[in-house]
XYZ file of C-alpha atoms in Angstrom:
696
model
C 42.034 14.703 -16.552
C 42.141 17.219 -19.646
C 39.070 17.102 -21.598
C 36.823 15.345 -19.250
C 33.715 17.093 -17.848
C 34.227 18.119 -14.104
C 32.280 15.951 -11.412
C 28.754 17.465 -10.407
C 28.109 17.138 -6.496
C 24.163 16.112 -6.100
C 24.008 15.370 -2.169
C 25.924 14.663 0.986
C 24.532 11.980 3.080
C 25.198 12.165 6.743
C 22.177 10.067 8.350
C 20.777 7.379 6.060
C 24.219 6.492 4.806
C 27.561 8.178 4.865
C 28.419 9.271 1.495
C 27.573 11.451 -1.277
C 25.853 11.226 -5.046
C 27.437 12.795 -7.981
C 27.758 12.855 -11.722
C 30.876 11.345 -12.644
C 32.350 9.702 -15.695
C 33.478 6.185 -15.831
C 37.253 7.088 -15.316
C 36.527 9.270 -12.349
C 34.315 6.677 -11.049
C 37.383 4.103 -11.301
C 39.582 6.795 -9.573
C 37.273 7.146 -6.606
C 36.917 3.091 -6.134
C 40.754 3.228 -5.511
C 40.682 5.591 -2.523
C 41.098 4.407 1.015
C 37.848 3.846 3.002
C 35.669 3.690 -0.449
C 33.064 1.015 0.484
C 30.737 1.077 -2.218
C 29.272 2.853 -5.548
C 26.191 2.267 -7.474
C 24.238 3.582 -10.250
C 21.290 6.151 -9.904
C 18.088 4.018 -10.694
C 14.660 4.716 -10.625
C 11.472 4.070 -8.485
C 7.807 3.921 -9.329
C 5.137 5.062 -7.223
C 2.794 2.392 -6.003
C -0.733 4.681 -6.164
C -12.908 8.575 3.409
C -14.631 6.077 5.130
C -11.306 4.017 5.675
C -11.080 5.312 9.412
C -14.429 3.950 10.428
C -13.430 0.553 8.594
C -10.558 0.513 10.568
C -12.609 0.740 13.646
C -11.154 3.899 14.642
C -13.993 5.856 16.836
C -13.957 9.142 18.691
C -15.393 7.211 22.068
C -13.000 4.808 22.723
C -9.863 2.895 21.054
C -6.578 4.115 20.095
C -7.922 7.403 18.552
C -8.759 9.157 21.994
C -6.070 7.025 23.706
C -3.426 8.846 21.151
C -5.168 11.796 21.248
C -5.497 11.276 17.332
C -1.945 11.003 17.108
C -0.989 14.484 18.102
C 2.989 15.276 18.731
C 3.702 12.708 16.047
C 5.778 13.795 13.080
C 5.089 11.676 9.712
C 7.766 12.307 7.059
C 5.937 11.284 3.472
C 8.489 11.099 0.577
C 6.396 11.435 -2.529
C 5.484 14.039 -4.951
C 5.085 16.907 -3.044
C 2.251 18.635 -1.286
C -0.802 21.139 -2.211
C -0.625 23.355 1.017
C -3.679 25.169 0.616
C -5.821 22.192 0.879
C -8.022 21.536 3.631
C -6.727 18.425 4.720
C -3.495 20.617 5.780
C -5.572 22.991 7.992
C -4.358 23.398 11.392
C -7.136 24.793 12.412
C -7.929 21.909 15.149
C -4.583 21.878 16.403
C -4.085 23.547 19.868
C -0.528 22.148 20.793
C 2.845 23.865 19.213
C 5.248 22.221 16.656
C 7.108 19.413 18.782
C 10.332 20.885 20.333
C 12.342 17.977 18.924
C 11.688 19.286 15.425
C 14.553 20.368 13.587
C 13.071 20.607 9.795
C 11.919 23.584 7.774
C 9.498 24.597 4.925
C 11.418 25.887 1.618
C 10.897 28.483 -0.592
C 10.450 27.440 -4.346
C 8.134 27.762 -7.037
C 4.659 28.692 -6.232
C 5.710 27.706 -2.353
C 6.399 29.667 0.214
C 7.500 28.781 3.987
C 4.516 30.975 5.375
C 2.268 28.223 3.789
C 3.506 25.954 6.385
C 1.380 25.624 9.820
C 1.111 23.407 12.762
C -0.059 20.691 10.621
C 2.131 20.892 7.715
C 5.452 21.468 9.747
C 7.749 20.969 6.892
C 8.389 20.856 3.045
C 11.431 20.375 1.243
C 12.073 19.522 -2.629
C 15.207 17.496 -3.702
C 15.744 18.983 -6.875
C 17.347 22.587 -7.639
C 14.459 23.528 -10.154
C 11.591 22.824 -8.244
C 9.459 23.461 -4.881
C 7.927 21.164 -2.489
C 4.634 21.901 -4.292
C 2.681 18.931 -5.574
C 2.057 19.075 -9.453
C 0.688 15.771 -9.611
C -1.817 14.834 -6.850
C 0.146 11.626 -5.714
C 1.809 13.194 -2.432
C -0.991 15.145 -1.381
C -3.026 12.077 -1.560
C -0.995 9.928 0.511
C 0.031 12.630 3.181
C -3.836 13.379 3.637
C -4.556 9.863 4.029
C -1.909 9.349 6.700
C -2.668 12.568 8.829
C -5.165 14.681 7.132
C -7.472 17.007 9.222
C -11.150 16.619 9.242
C -12.855 18.066 6.116
C -16.447 18.151 5.861
C -18.559 17.801 2.539
C -15.468 15.817 0.627
C -16.337 13.785 -2.010
C -15.441 12.837 -5.693
C -18.088 14.326 -7.845
C -20.606 13.536 -5.474
C -19.025 9.811 -4.903
C -17.991 8.797 -1.188
C -19.712 12.278 0.144
C -18.715 12.656 3.774
C -15.894 13.995 6.222
C -12.631 13.025 4.899
C -9.758 12.443 7.387
C -6.593 10.916 8.050
C -5.619 7.873 10.004
C -3.872 10.018 12.562
C -5.700 13.383 12.214
C -3.732 15.283 14.649
C -0.497 14.204 13.521
C 1.973 16.304 11.761
C 3.060 16.312 8.359
C 6.552 16.962 6.722
C 6.487 16.313 2.873
C 10.011 15.534 0.980
C 9.538 15.533 -2.506
C 11.606 13.486 -4.349
C 9.320 12.626 -7.385
C 9.487 14.698 -10.194
C 8.448 12.965 -13.555
C 5.210 14.083 -14.789
C 4.576 11.121 -17.355
C 5.855 8.128 -15.289
C 5.932 9.225 -11.624
C 9.366 7.740 -11.418
C 12.076 8.957 -8.585
C 15.652 9.259 -8.888
C 17.579 6.902 -6.049
C 19.705 9.726 -5.229
C 16.869 11.949 -4.733
C 15.121 9.497 -2.383
C 18.003 8.697 -0.510
C 18.389 12.836 0.289
C 14.887 12.778 1.218
C 15.107 9.760 3.619
C 18.572 11.285 5.109
C 16.907 14.821 5.526
C 13.839 13.216 7.143
C 15.752 11.144 9.521
C 18.083 14.552 10.567
C 14.678 16.826 10.917
C 13.274 14.094 13.523
C 10.384 12.500 11.888
C 8.973 9.413 14.241
C 6.898 7.819 11.108
C 8.129 7.401 7.740
C 6.128 6.148 4.226
C 7.167 5.640 1.101
C 4.736 4.834 -1.702
C 7.104 4.149 -4.212
C 9.582 1.379 -4.867
C 12.244 0.220 -6.925
C 12.825 -3.131 -8.506
C 13.945 -5.551 -6.319
C 17.648 -5.749 -5.770
C 20.266 -6.756 -3.097
C 19.871 -4.705 -0.068
C 23.166 -3.168 -0.470
C 22.250 -1.563 -3.424
C 18.412 -0.722 -2.763
C 18.187 3.135 -1.604
C 15.279 2.574 0.513
C 16.392 -0.496 2.285
C 19.721 1.623 3.143
C 17.798 4.565 4.100
C 15.402 2.620 6.118
C 17.844 0.759 8.092
C 19.315 4.133 9.445
C 15.856 5.400 9.944
C 15.142 2.167 12.292
C 18.382 2.450 13.964
C 17.385 5.880 15.214
C 13.809 4.697 16.204
C 12.075 5.680 13.109
C 8.934 3.684 11.888
C 9.312 2.945 7.963
C 6.292 1.969 5.980
C 6.189 1.206 2.387
C 4.174 -0.170 -0.401
C 4.565 -3.576 -1.334
C 4.103 -2.398 -5.088
C 1.278 -2.828 -7.851
C 2.738 -5.794 -9.664
C 0.394 -8.553 -8.217
C -1.256 -11.146 -8.426
C 1.701 -13.080 -9.065
C 4.163 -14.529 -6.249
C 7.559 -13.201 -5.879
C 6.433 -9.698 -7.158
C 6.968 -8.027 -3.556
C 8.790 -4.662 -3.652
C 10.548 -3.178 -0.323
C 10.567 -6.777 1.350
C 13.444 -5.808 3.876
C 12.718 -7.105 7.102
C 13.213 -3.727 8.916
C 10.317 -2.167 6.683
C 6.722 -2.524 7.376
C 5.424 -3.756 3.965
C 2.141 -3.104 3.184
C -0.177 -4.764 0.620
C -3.605 -3.306 -0.564
C -6.951 -4.438 0.139
C -10.564 -3.412 -0.253
C -13.402 -1.614 1.903
C -16.709 -2.429 2.599
C -17.716 0.439 0.002
C -19.117 0.522 -3.313
C -20.071 3.268 -5.881
C -22.998 2.847 -7.522
C -25.579 3.764 -10.331
C -29.244 2.851 -11.592
C -30.694 1.658 -14.742
C -33.942 2.600 -14.981
C -35.431 0.733 -18.117
C -38.331 1.682 -20.072
C -41.047 -0.712 -18.433
C -40.231 0.815 -15.041
C -38.070 -1.723 -13.665
C -34.710 -0.804 -11.772
C -31.372 -2.337 -11.945
C -28.519 -1.627 -9.634
C -24.674 -1.755 -10.911
C -21.444 -0.081 -10.198
C -19.832 3.319 -11.726
C -17.722 6.379 -10.871
C -18.827 8.194 -13.562
C -18.437 11.843 -12.719
C -22.062 13.073 -13.819
C -22.092 16.577 -12.799
C -25.563 17.670 -13.328
C -28.273 17.919 -10.431
C -29.382 15.520 -10.138
C -26.923 13.380 -11.664
C -29.071 11.557 -14.352
C -28.644 10.974 -17.997
C -31.934 11.507 -19.659
C -33.537 8.505 -21.079
C -32.776 6.960 -24.618
C -32.578 4.172 -26.817
C -31.257 0.762 -25.683
C -29.272 -1.487 -28.023
C -28.497 -5.044 -27.555
C -26.804 -7.006 -30.658
C -29.857 -9.312 -31.176
C -28.719 -12.709 -32.373
C -25.058 -11.558 -32.957
C -22.568 -12.862 -30.084
C -20.022 -10.841 -31.315
C -22.141 -7.341 -31.070
C -23.802 -8.548 -27.626
C -20.364 -8.866 -26.095
C -19.056 -5.356 -27.934
C -16.000 -6.967 -29.033
C -13.428 -5.120 -31.026
C -14.840 -3.674 -34.386
C -18.104 -5.246 -33.842
C -20.391 -2.358 -33.714
C -21.007 0.342 -35.827
C -22.174 4.179 -35.827
C -25.363 2.977 -37.486
C -25.863 0.250 -34.630
C -25.383 2.464 -31.721
C -24.980 6.126 -32.153
C -26.616 8.091 -29.658
C -27.792 4.974 -27.862
C -27.212 3.220 -24.290
C -25.559 -0.222 -25.288
C -25.779 -3.477 -23.252
C -22.716 -5.744 -23.581
C -22.594 -9.140 -22.143
C -19.503 -10.870 -20.197
C -16.983 -13.098 -22.108
C -14.045 -12.669 -23.741
C -13.482 -8.891 -23.509
C -12.265 -6.651 -20.821
C -14.671 -3.884 -19.424
C -12.060 -1.363 -20.583
C -12.158 -2.578 -24.305
C -16.215 -2.441 -24.386
C -16.044 0.836 -23.192
C -13.775 1.782 -26.045
C -16.118 -0.201 -28.497
C -19.417 1.632 -27.411
C -17.712 5.253 -27.161
C -15.825 5.094 -30.499
C -18.895 4.364 -32.163
C -20.775 7.168 -30.630
C -22.653 5.048 -28.019
C -24.235 7.460 -25.288
C -23.249 5.020 -22.641
C -22.413 1.300 -21.423
C -24.198 -0.982 -19.512
C -21.806 -3.678 -19.099
C -22.126 -7.298 -17.635
C -19.524 -8.545 -15.134
C -18.676 -11.500 -12.976
C -17.766 -8.981 -10.356
C -14.195 -10.047 -9.792
C -11.281 -8.575 -11.273
C -13.015 -6.239 -14.149
C -14.793 -4.100 -11.327
C -11.695 -2.710 -10.222
C -11.703 0.080 -13.056
C -10.051 3.299 -11.926
C -12.383 6.444 -11.995
C -10.292 7.983 -14.934
C -11.323 4.968 -16.873
C -15.071 6.304 -16.763
C -14.684 8.558 -20.003
C -18.286 7.934 -20.894
C -21.471 6.848 -18.851
C -20.918 3.273 -17.878
C -22.544 1.000 -15.235
C -21.510 -2.277 -14.401
C -24.048 -5.140 -13.578
C -23.949 -8.401 -12.731
C -24.547 -11.446 -15.357
C -27.967 -12.216 -13.957
C -29.027 -8.485 -14.022
C -27.979 -8.177 -17.443
C -29.942 -11.071 -18.415
C -32.822 -8.960 -17.281
C -31.995 -6.262 -19.256
C -31.190 -8.239 -22.175
C -34.640 -9.985 -22.008
C -36.388 -6.359 -21.844
C -34.451 -5.280 -25.040
C -35.222 -8.109 -27.127
C -38.808 -8.187 -25.963
C -39.172 -4.305 -26.953
C -38.430 -3.075 -30.461
C -38.580 0.559 -28.632
C -36.425 -0.378 -25.780
C -35.442 2.769 -23.536
C -33.098 3.472 -20.523
C -32.331 6.105 -18.094
C -28.889 6.051 -16.002
C -28.638 7.647 -12.702
C -24.829 7.916 -10.974
C -23.528 9.386 -7.782
C -24.797 6.331 -5.130
C -22.467 5.261 -2.311
C -23.010 2.349 -0.313
C -21.395 0.884 2.769
C -21.421 -2.201 4.771
C -20.806 -4.189 1.407
C -19.717 -7.829 1.886
C -17.419 -9.624 1.503
C -14.639 -7.108 2.441
C -12.003 -6.826 2.888
C -10.433 -8.514 -0.168
C -6.802 -8.364 -1.434
C -6.956 -5.971 -4.341
C -6.025 -7.802 -7.625
C -2.883 -5.351 -8.255
C -1.507 -6.084 -4.699
C 1.907 -7.420 -4.925
C 2.598 -10.974 -3.526
C 5.117 -12.968 -1.516
C 7.543 -14.400 -1.076
C 10.160 -11.618 -1.781
C 12.846 -12.354 -3.941
C 15.858 -11.077 -1.773
C 14.767 -12.723 1.748
C 12.202 -15.227 0.933
C 12.437 -16.777 4.295
C 10.615 -13.414 5.558
C 7.173 -13.537 4.912
C 6.052 -10.386 3.183
C 3.783 -8.384 2.757
C 3.559 -7.546 6.790
C -0.108 -6.720 6.514
C -2.718 -5.338 4.390
C -4.647 -2.082 4.629
C -7.131 -0.301 2.760
C -5.776 0.748 -0.585
C -8.908 0.437 -2.993
C -10.994 3.802 -4.199
C -9.473 5.637 -1.440
C -10.750 9.431 -1.160
C -8.201 12.103 -0.276
C -6.618 15.241 -1.274
C -5.834 16.333 -4.509
C -4.372 19.286 -6.598
C -7.286 21.109 -7.772
C -5.446 22.388 -10.673
C -4.500 19.364 -12.283
C -7.034 17.922 -14.914
C -8.165 14.823 -13.573
C -9.554 13.236 -16.563
C -11.109 14.576 -19.732
C -14.926 13.796 -20.943
C -15.727 14.560 -24.510
C -14.041 18.287 -24.744
C -14.486 18.925 -21.065
C -11.592 18.818 -18.651
C -12.778 17.967 -15.057
C -10.702 18.740 -11.903
C -11.352 17.897 -8.355
C -9.961 18.825 -4.643
C -10.565 15.263 -3.465
C -9.684 12.166 -5.574
C -10.516 8.363 -5.640
C -7.186 6.407 -6.021
C -6.428 2.814 -5.867
C -2.654 1.273 -4.919
C -0.361 0.241 -2.378
C 0.529 3.844 -2.260
C -2.798 4.231 -0.453
C -2.305 1.226 1.774
C 1.055 2.552 3.084
C 0.303 5.809 4.803
C -2.687 3.838 6.238
C 0.032 1.732 8.118
C 1.934 5.006 8.631
C -1.028 6.539 10.231
C -1.802 3.281 12.399
C 2.083 3.689 13.433
C 1.677 7.196 14.423
C -1.268 6.242 16.818
C 0.621 3.538 18.281
C 3.778 5.561 18.760
C 1.639 8.211 20.623
C 0.288 5.871 23.163
C 3.463 3.666 23.398
C 6.402 6.198 23.179
C 8.942 3.274 24.101
C 8.329 0.694 21.746
C 10.752 0.141 18.927
C 9.993 0.172 15.299
C 9.732 -3.752 15.277
C 7.418 -3.583 18.433
C 5.053 -1.381 16.394
C 5.047 -3.673 13.334
C 4.669 -6.545 15.529
C 1.615 -5.320 17.517
C 0.211 -4.785 13.697
C 0.939 -8.382 12.574
C -0.250 -10.265 15.699
C -3.477 -8.868 16.282
C -4.208 -8.455 12.227
C -7.523 -10.604 11.112
C -7.821 -13.123 8.216
C -11.508 -13.200 8.175
C -13.888 -10.581 6.090
C -17.294 -9.379 7.311
C -18.847 -12.135 6.010
C -16.960 -14.602 8.102
C -14.768 -16.285 5.266
C -11.109 -16.066 4.936
C -10.209 -12.814 3.046
C -10.348 -13.353 -0.587
C -7.547 -12.756 -3.193
C -8.665 -10.926 -6.451
C -9.173 -11.345 -9.279
C -9.952 -15.003 -8.675
C -12.238 -14.362 -5.508
C -10.511 -17.567 -4.105
C -9.794 -17.789 -0.358
C -6.374 -16.024 0.294
C -3.436 -17.243 2.033
C -0.752 -15.148 3.885
C 1.113 -14.833 0.692
C -1.333 -12.578 -0.349
C -2.184 -10.807 2.724
C 0.751 -11.571 5.026
C -0.405 -11.647 8.946
C -3.760 -10.313 7.810
C -5.543 -7.002 7.556
C -4.642 -4.289 10.076
C -6.530 -3.710 13.014
C -5.366 -0.526 15.024
C -7.561 -0.849 17.870
C -6.221 -4.445 18.896
C -2.740 -3.367 17.997
C -2.579 -0.810 20.858
C -2.874 -3.739 23.246
C -1.232 -6.954 21.718
C -0.139 -8.467 24.933
C 3.125 -9.525 23.845
C 5.648 -8.355 20.684
C 8.506 -9.954 19.000
C 11.136 -7.173 19.169
C 14.050 -6.981 16.997
C 17.479 -4.698 17.432
C 19.567 -3.350 14.874
C 22.251 -6.003 15.741
C 19.719 -8.737 14.847
C 19.336 -7.117 11.367
C 22.880 -7.290 10.858
C 23.152 -11.101 11.982
C 20.528 -11.534 9.460
C 22.288 -9.531 6.782
C 25.623 -12.127 7.574
C 22.878 -15.092 7.312
C 22.406 -14.093 3.632
C 26.053 -14.114 3.344
C 26.857 -10.669 2.395
C 30.079 -9.446 2.422
C 31.673 -7.240 5.222
C 31.411 -4.096 2.605
C 28.062 -4.564 1.722
C 27.103 -5.025 5.326
C 28.581 -1.794 5.640
C 26.831 -0.014 3.163
C 23.383 -1.039 4.512
C 23.913 -0.836 8.154
C 26.816 2.141 7.967
C 28.974 0.036 10.545
C 32.932 -0.496 9.799
C 33.924 -4.053 10.181
C 30.586 -5.527 11.255
C 30.964 -8.865 13.010
C 29.055 -11.913 11.971
C 29.678 -13.946 14.858
C 25.868 -14.283 15.315
C 25.249 -14.813 11.377
C 21.521 -16.371 11.262
C 18.559 -16.286 8.694
C 16.375 -16.883 11.762
C 15.298 -13.326 12.692
C 12.992 -12.719 15.585
C 9.838 -12.244 13.383
C 6.275 -12.479 13.949
C 5.645 -15.151 11.335
C 7.352 -18.541 10.319
C 8.473 -19.212 6.739
C 9.675 -22.495 5.173
C 10.888 -22.590 1.672
C 10.205 -25.979 0.375
C 13.088 -28.284 -1.328
C 12.810 -30.229 -4.835
C 10.923 -32.762 -3.133
C 8.603 -30.246 -1.922
C 9.306 -31.059 1.844
C 11.513 -29.118 4.771
C 12.138 -29.008 8.252
C 13.062 -25.662 9.868
C 13.650 -24.615 13.398
C 12.954 -21.348 14.674
C 14.365 -19.524 17.762
C 12.060 -16.728 18.995
C 11.706 -14.393 22.150
C 8.463 -12.580 23.226
C 8.359 -9.739 25.276
C 5.305 -8.624 27.616
C 4.231 -5.175 27.087
C 1.330 -5.383 29.231
C 1.136 -3.556 32.630
C 1.041 -6.981 34.406
C 2.498 -10.574 34.786
C 0.716 -13.274 32.692
C 0.809 -16.600 31.737
C 0.388 -17.891 28.037
C -0.254 -21.447 26.616
C 0.268 -22.272 23.031
C -2.088 -23.709 20.441
C -1.263 -24.525 16.794
C -3.598 -24.974 13.904
C -1.915 -27.162 10.908
C -3.213 -28.440 7.935
C -2.502 -32.030 6.650
C 1.392 -32.489 5.484
C 2.656 -29.735 8.254
C 3.853 -30.914 11.760
C 4.459 -28.106 14.182
C 6.212 -28.636 17.570
C 6.618 -25.937 20.029
C 8.929 -25.960 23.172
C 7.701 -25.117 26.036
C 4.063 -24.766 25.586
C 3.639 -22.441 28.420
C 5.267 -19.144 29.155
C 4.804 -17.376 32.340
C 6.181 -13.583 32.172
C 6.742 -11.066 34.982
C 5.727 -7.700 34.713
C 6.154 -5.349 31.835
C 9.549 -5.980 29.709
C 10.006 -9.416 30.825
C 11.338 -11.687 27.830
C 10.908 -15.459 27.468
C 12.240 -17.398 24.625
C 10.891 -20.892 22.740
C 11.382 -22.618 19.871
C 9.083 -23.966 16.708
C 9.963 -26.766 14.695
C 8.037 -27.114 11.671
C 8.095 -30.404 9.040
C 6.377 -29.881 5.773
C 6.171 -33.234 3.744
C 5.806 -33.717 0.117
C 3.151 -30.762 -0.342
C 1.291 -30.755 -3.750
C 1.489 -27.526 -5.620
C -1.701 -25.597 -6.839
C -2.467 -25.867 -10.376
C -1.882 -22.319 -10.801
C 1.528 -21.878 -12.181
C 1.752 -18.160 -10.557
C 0.906 -19.436 -7.060
C 3.665 -20.449 -4.676
C 1.725 -21.273 -1.644
C 2.482 -24.785 -0.015
C 0.576 -24.830 2.876
C -0.010 -22.873 5.924
C -1.213 -22.649 9.560
C -1.311 -20.639 12.760
C 0.561 -20.568 15.921
C -1.379 -18.679 18.896
C -0.091 -17.664 22.259
C -3.274 -17.292 24.517
C -3.261 -15.337 27.724
C -4.528 -17.988 30.390
C -7.650 -15.933 31.882
C -6.967 -13.035 29.984
C -7.922 -11.312 26.628
C -4.624 -11.438 24.596
C -4.024 -13.720 21.944
C -0.564 -13.312 20.048
C -0.788 -14.778 16.535
C 1.468 -15.854 13.790
C 0.996 -17.439 10.754
C 3.119 -20.624 9.627
C 3.689 -20.888 5.751
C 5.659 -23.160 3.308
C 6.347 -21.741 -0.014
C 7.548 -23.248 -3.316
C 10.905 -21.756 -4.431
C 10.968 -19.485 -7.311
C-alpha cells in the first residue's frame, strides 16, 4: 500500500514451528491473515531471565554412580538459550576432552563483535547470536553462568572473593555446550519471543540432545507461548527441554514454563553457608553469615568502635532515618531484628557513615541476600547471638569489634529448602499437571562469569570476578539439564518423558536433618506445590526401575482436553488437521493432581501405564500413604512385568472430601499423599505424589 513501510523479515522457522517473524503494519497483518494456509499470528513479547559444591551435594562421585557410568556426559550436546558465552573462561576449556565433536553435530560458531569461530573448541562446539548487530559473546554473565553450571569443565581454585573456594565443575563436565544468544537487554535482561523461537529452532536443527532455558514469559495459552511451541517441537525430535520455573514465588499459581512436555525446575538451597566472624573487644567470637567481598589478606576489617542505640528501639533496629552521622560514623553498628528488612538496615547504617553493620535475623527469608547487596561490611547473626553482642555493648562505654570475612562451611542443616523466590504451583494454564516437576540447586551457585563486567561497587571501587555466586531458578534449570545429559548418555533409548519420569519418581522429599523439605521464607514443611516430586537425585534417577512414558500423540490429546481449537493445536504441534478422538486431560504423568471444587471436595480417576526399563522381569506391589480426607484406590495392586520394555496399566481413584484451606491466603494446597510401586524382592521404589489443590 502506498505510503506504508515495507515489511521487515526477521526469521524463518522450520523446526520449532513452520512460519516466520516480521515487522508488519496492522493492515499488512490483516492481509496476511486472509492468505490460504494461515494458522496463527501473535505479537512479539518479552521474557525474563530467571537467575561449586553442588555436584557433591547432588551425590555425584568419580568412584561410582551416574558420573562414571555416563563418562561424565561425554558425547551429549547441551544447547543453552541465554545471554551468550565468554569463551575464554576456563570453564569452557576442552583440555580434558579426548573424543572428537559428535559427528551428528550440524551447528557452528559465528563471527561477530569480539567473537571469532576459532574461539570454539571440543567443549564449546557452537555459538550463535539471534540479533543482527551483536555476537555470541556474553556481556552480562548470565549465559556463561548457566552454561558452565550445566557442563563446565573442572576449574581448580575458583571462588567468589574467597567464598566457595575449590574446584568449579558442571553437572555434566564432559558434555558439549552450544550457546544460542537470544537475550540482549542490559538493563532488564529481557528477550524477544521472536529471538527465543529462532534460537530454539536453530538448536533443534543443529542436533542438540538437551536444551535449557533459564528464562520465561508471563503465563499464556500454549499456542501463544513461543517456549511451549519450541519445546514441543524439540520433544517431538527427542530433545529434552528444561526450563526455569520462575522467580515470582512464594505464592501459588506463579509457575512459568508449565507445559507438560517441559521439565520445570524450581530452586532449592544447598548445605553450604558463607560465614564471617565478629570478634568483640572482650575476646568473644560470634559467627554469622556474609558474602562481603573483603579483598585484603587476611580478609579482616580492623577493630573499631561498636555502636548500639541504647534505650532507643528505633535506633536499635536501625529504622529509616533513626541514625545520624554523629551516632555511627566510622563505627560498627549492631541492628536488632524486627520491622525493618536487612537491606534497609544496611542502607541506614551506610548512609550515615557507618563502618560496618552487624544485623540480627531470624535466619529465614532475610538471609537470602544477593552477594551484590553487600555494598558495605555486614554480618548477619542470629537473634540470640545479637543479644550477646548487645549485652557487651551496653555494659562497656568503649565497646569495640573486629570483622573477619571469607569463610565457607558445608554440611549445613537443614538442606535443601525451597528458595523463597522459587515459583510455586499449580500452573495457571494446566493446573491438573503438578508443577514444578522437581527442585534443584539454585541458591548461591558458583559458576563462570564475565571478567570485564563490574559485578558491584564498594565506595568508589569497582569489583570484577571470573566466578560469581548467583541465585535463581535460572541456576536450577541447568542443573536439571546437566542431569538429563548424564541420563541421556547412559540411556540413549530413553525419551524426554522417560528422563523426566526417572528424575521425578526417584526425587527425595526429606532434608539432611530427616524432615520434610522446608518452604522458605516461612521455614514450614513444604508441599508438592513447593517442590514438585522432590529434589532431584541423579544417581537414583539412573536406575528408576519403571518410568511413566509420554508420546507426542498423548500431548496432542491433552491439548484437545484443554479444548484448544484445531488451529491452536496446529500452532503448538505443527500438525495439520490434528485428531481429537482421544481427547483427555489424563496425561500419563508421574504425579496425580486433583483440583478441588467449591465444596472443597473432588473425585478423579487416573489411568496410567508403567514401562519396565530394568534389564530383568520384576513384580511390584503398590502402597499408598494418604492423609485424612483423602481416599485412594489402586487397581490392580500388583504388577508383574516381563523384560525390559514391557508395559502394564493401572488406575488410581482419588476421593478428597471437605478439605479445610490453610489460613495462608497465598497457599493453595489442599492435602497430599504418596503412591509407591515397590519392587518385590528388589531395590526399586517408584514414587508419585498425590495432590489436591484449591482453584485459583
